[in-house]
Coordinates of C-alpha atoms and ligand atoms in Angstrom, one line a residue:
X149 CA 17.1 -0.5 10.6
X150 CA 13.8 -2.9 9.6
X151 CA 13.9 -6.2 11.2
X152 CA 15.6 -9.2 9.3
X153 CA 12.2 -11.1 9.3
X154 CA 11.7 -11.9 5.3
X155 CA 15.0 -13.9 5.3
X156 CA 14.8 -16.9 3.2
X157 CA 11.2 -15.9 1.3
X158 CA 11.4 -15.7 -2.3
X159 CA 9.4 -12.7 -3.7
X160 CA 7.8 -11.4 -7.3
X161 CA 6.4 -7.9 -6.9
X162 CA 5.1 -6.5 -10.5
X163 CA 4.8 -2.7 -10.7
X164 CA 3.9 0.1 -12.7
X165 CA 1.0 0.2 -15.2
X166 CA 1.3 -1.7 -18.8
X167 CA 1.2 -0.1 -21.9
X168 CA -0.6 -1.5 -25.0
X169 CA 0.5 -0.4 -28.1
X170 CA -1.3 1.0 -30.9
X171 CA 1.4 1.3 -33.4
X172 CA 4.9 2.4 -32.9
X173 CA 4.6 5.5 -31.5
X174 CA 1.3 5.2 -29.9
X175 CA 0.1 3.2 -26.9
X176 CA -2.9 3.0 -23.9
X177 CA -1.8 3.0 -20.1
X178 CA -3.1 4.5 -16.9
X179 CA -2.2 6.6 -13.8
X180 CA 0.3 4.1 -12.1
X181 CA 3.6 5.0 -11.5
X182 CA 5.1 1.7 -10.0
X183 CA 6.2 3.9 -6.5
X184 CA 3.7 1.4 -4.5
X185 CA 5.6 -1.5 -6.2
X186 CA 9.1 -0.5 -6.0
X187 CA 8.4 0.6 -1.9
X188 CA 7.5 -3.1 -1.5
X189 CA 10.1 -4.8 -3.4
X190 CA 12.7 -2.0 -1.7
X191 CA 11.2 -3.1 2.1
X192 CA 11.3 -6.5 1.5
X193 CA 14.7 -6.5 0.3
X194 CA 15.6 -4.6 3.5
X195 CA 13.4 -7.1 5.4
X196 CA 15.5 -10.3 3.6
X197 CA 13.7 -11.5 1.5
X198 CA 15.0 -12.4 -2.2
X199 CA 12.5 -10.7 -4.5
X200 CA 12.3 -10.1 -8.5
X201 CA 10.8 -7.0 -9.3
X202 CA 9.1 -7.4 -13.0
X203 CA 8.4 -3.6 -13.7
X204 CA 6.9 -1.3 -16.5
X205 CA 8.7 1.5 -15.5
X206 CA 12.7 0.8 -16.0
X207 CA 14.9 3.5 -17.2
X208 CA 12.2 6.2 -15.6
X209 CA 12.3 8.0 -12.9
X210 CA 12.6 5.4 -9.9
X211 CA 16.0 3.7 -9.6
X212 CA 16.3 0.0 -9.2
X213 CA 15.8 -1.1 -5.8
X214 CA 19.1 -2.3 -3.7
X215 CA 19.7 -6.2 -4.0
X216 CA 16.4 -6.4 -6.0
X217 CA 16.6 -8.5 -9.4
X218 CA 14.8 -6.3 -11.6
X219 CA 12.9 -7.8 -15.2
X220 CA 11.8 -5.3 -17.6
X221 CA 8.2 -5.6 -19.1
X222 CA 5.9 -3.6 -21.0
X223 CA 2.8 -4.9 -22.2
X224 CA 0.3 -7.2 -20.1
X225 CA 1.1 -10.0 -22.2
X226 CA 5.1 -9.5 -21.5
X227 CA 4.0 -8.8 -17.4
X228 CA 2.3 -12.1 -17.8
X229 CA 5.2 -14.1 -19.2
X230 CA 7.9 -12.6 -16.7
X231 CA 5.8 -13.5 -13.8
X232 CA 4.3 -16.5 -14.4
X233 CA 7.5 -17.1 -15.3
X234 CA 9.3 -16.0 -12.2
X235 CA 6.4 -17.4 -9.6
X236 CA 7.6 -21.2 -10.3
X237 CA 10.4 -20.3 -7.7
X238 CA 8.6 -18.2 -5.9
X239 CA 6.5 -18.3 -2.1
X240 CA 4.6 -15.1 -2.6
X241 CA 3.3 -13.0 -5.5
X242 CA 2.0 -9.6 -5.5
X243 CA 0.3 -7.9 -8.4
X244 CA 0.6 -4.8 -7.5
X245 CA 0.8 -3.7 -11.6
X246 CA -2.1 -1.5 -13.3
X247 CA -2.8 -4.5 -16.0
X248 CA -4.7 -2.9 -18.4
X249 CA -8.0 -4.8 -19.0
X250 CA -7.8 -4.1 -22.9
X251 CA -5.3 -3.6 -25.6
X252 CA -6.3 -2.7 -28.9
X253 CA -7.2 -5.6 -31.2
X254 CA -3.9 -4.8 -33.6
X255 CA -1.2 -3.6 -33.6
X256 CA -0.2 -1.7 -36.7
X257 CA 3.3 -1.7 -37.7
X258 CA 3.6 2.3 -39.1
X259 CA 2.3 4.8 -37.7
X260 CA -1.3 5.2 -38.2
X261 CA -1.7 8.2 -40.7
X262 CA -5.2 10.9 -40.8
X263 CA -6.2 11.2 -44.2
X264 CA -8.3 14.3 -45.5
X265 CA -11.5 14.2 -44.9
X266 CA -11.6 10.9 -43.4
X267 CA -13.8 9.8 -40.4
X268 CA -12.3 8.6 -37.2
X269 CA -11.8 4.6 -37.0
X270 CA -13.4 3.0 -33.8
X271 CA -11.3 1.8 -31.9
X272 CA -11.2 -2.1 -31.6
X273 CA -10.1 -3.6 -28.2
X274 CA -9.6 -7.2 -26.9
X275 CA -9.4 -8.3 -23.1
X276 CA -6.1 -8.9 -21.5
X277 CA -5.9 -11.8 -19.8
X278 CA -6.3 -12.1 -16.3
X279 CA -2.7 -12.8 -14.7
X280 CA -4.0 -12.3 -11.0
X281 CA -6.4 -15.1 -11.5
X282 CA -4.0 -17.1 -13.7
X283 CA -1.3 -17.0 -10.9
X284 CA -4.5 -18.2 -8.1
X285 CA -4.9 -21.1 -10.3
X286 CA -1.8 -21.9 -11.1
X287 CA 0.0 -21.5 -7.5
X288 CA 2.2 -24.2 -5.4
X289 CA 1.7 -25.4 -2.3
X290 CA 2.1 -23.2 0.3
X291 CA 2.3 -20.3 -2.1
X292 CA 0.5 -17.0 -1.2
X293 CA -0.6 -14.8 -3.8
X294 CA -1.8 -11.0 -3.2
X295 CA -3.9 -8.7 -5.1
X296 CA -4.4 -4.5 -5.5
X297 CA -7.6 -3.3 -5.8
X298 CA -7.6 0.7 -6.3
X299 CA -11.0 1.8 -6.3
X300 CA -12.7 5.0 -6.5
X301 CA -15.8 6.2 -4.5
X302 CA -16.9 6.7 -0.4
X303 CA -14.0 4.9 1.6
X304 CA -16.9 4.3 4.1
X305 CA -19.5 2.0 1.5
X306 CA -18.9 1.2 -1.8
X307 CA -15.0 1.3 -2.2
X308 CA -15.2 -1.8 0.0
X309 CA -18.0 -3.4 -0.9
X310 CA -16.3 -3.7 -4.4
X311 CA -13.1 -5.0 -2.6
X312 CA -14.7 -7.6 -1.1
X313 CA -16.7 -9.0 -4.7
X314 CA -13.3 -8.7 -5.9
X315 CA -11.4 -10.9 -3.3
X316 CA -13.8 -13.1 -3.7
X317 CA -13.8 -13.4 -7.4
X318 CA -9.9 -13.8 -8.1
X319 CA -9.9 -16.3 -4.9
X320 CA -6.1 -14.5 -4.1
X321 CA -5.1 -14.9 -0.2
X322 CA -4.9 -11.0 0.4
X323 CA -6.1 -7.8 -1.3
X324 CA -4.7 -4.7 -0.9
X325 CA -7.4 -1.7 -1.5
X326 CA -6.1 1.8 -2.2
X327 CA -8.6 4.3 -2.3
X328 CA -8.1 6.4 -5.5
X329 CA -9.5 9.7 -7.2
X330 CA -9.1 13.2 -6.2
X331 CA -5.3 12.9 -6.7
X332 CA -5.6 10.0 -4.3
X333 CA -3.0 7.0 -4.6
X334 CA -1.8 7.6 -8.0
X335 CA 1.3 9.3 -8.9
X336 CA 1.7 10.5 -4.8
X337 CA 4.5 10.0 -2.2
X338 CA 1.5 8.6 0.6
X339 CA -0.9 6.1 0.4
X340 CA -3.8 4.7 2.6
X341 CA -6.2 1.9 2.0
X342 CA -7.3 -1.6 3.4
X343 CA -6.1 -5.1 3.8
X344 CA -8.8 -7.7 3.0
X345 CA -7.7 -11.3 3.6
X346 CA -9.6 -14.1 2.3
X347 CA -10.5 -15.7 5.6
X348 CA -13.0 -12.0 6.0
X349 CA -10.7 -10.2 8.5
X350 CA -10.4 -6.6 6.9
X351 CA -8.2 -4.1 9.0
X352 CA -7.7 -0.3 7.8
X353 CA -3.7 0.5 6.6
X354 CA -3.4 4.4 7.8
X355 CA -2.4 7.2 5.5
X356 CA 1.5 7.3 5.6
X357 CA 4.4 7.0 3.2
X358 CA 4.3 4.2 0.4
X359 CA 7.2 2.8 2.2
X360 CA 5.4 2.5 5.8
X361 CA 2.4 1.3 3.6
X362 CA 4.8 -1.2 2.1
X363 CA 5.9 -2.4 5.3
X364 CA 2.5 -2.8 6.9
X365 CA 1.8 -5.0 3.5
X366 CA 4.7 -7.2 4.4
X367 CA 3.8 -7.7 8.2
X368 CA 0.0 -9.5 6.9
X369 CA 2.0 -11.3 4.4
X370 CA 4.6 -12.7 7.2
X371 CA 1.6 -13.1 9.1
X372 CA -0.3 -15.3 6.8
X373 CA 2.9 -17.1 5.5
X374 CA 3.6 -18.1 9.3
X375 CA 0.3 -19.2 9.9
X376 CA 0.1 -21.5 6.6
X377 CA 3.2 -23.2 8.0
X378 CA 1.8 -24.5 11.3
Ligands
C5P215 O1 -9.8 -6.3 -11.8 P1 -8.8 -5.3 -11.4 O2 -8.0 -4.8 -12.5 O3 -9.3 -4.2 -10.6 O4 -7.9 -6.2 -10.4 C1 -6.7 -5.6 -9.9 C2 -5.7 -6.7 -9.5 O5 -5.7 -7.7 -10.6 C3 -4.3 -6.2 -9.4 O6 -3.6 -7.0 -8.5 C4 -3.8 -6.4 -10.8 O7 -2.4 -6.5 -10.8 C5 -4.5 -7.7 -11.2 N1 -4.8 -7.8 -12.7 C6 -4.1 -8.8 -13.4 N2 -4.4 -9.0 -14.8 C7 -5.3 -8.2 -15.4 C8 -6.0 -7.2 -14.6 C9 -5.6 -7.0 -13.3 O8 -3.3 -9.6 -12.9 N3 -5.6 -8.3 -16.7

């Protein structure tokens, strides 16, 4: 049995990647699969904590956590309202959600038809926004907020050289980096990556299941949480 030690911390994981819609039958997402989300919010249920899980992924193929409150969302902008929403009662947030970056620039209400003969339409995008960075701005006291970074490239050099620009440009209080590519991270039972904390300490998390990843997660968080309180 996992140790007890979350009891009484309040929780909002997001997982799963967001899907944009194009018209009713046609959307853009990515890879994620919401497994490295639903291994946290399952471990720190375990752990004690109290957490809402606000996922992208309901009714698939991963079953709804034990003792977890799960909030269904689909698109970044419903992602965004759930947690910002759900972080006002909240000690720690972690993004671990694929936001998509863009979402096309309208949505059509009937499905988009090909006429003869017709060229293909560019497609228009706008930016999401930025809930990560909305969440660093917008935290309470005390509050610890904790981003994913999944980057592709060589583990050794650049895959952390882009973590760290990234800490440092959504200003969260942990990053977690996941190497991905070459059927790395995405859609996979293991995981393996870095923890980068805002303070510059960086230590390696070792490939191993997404729920031992998970729990080495919640051990920095505890970590940092504890050492906010002194
Ligand atoms: O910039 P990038 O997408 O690589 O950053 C990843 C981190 O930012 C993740 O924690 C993700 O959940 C979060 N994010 C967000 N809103 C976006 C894009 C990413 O909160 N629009």
């Amino acid at each position: 049995a996992l140790p007890r030690d979350l009891t009484g911390l309040r929780v909002v994981i997001s997982a799963g990647g967001t899907r944009e819609p194009l018209d009713p039958v046609r959307y853009l997402t990515n890879r994620s699969s919401g497994k490295q989300g639903y291994a946290l919010a399952r471990v720190a249920a375990q752990r004690g904590a109290q957490v809402t899980l606000v996922s992208t992924v309901t009714g698939g193929p991963l079953s709804d956590p034990a003792g977890v409150e799960v909030v269904p969302a689909s698109t970044a902008e419903q992602l965004r309202a759930a947690v910002l929403t759900a972080a006002e009662q909240a000690d720690v947030v972690v993004m671990a959600a694929a936001v998509a970056d863009f979402r096309p620039a309208e949505f059509v209400d009937h499905k988009i038809k090909k006429t003869e003969g017709s060229e293909p339409q560019p497609l228009e995008l706008r930016r999401n926004p930025d809930i990560l960075v909305e969440l660093v701005k917008g935290r309470r006291p005390g509050q610890l907020v904790v981003g994913f970074a999944a980057e592709t490239g060589d583990p050794g050099g650049d895959v952390l050289d882009h973590a760290r620009a990234k800490l440092a440009r959504k200003g969260c209080d942990l990053l977690v980096v996941n190497a991905v590519g070459d059927g790395k991270a995405f859609e996979v039972e293991h995981n393996q990556g870095w923890l980068l904390t805002a303070d510059g300490a960086e230590a390696p998390i070792p490939q191993g299941s997404k729920a031992r990843f998970a729990s080495t997660v919640w051990d920095a968080i505890l970590r940092l949480s504890s050492s906010d309180r002194l």
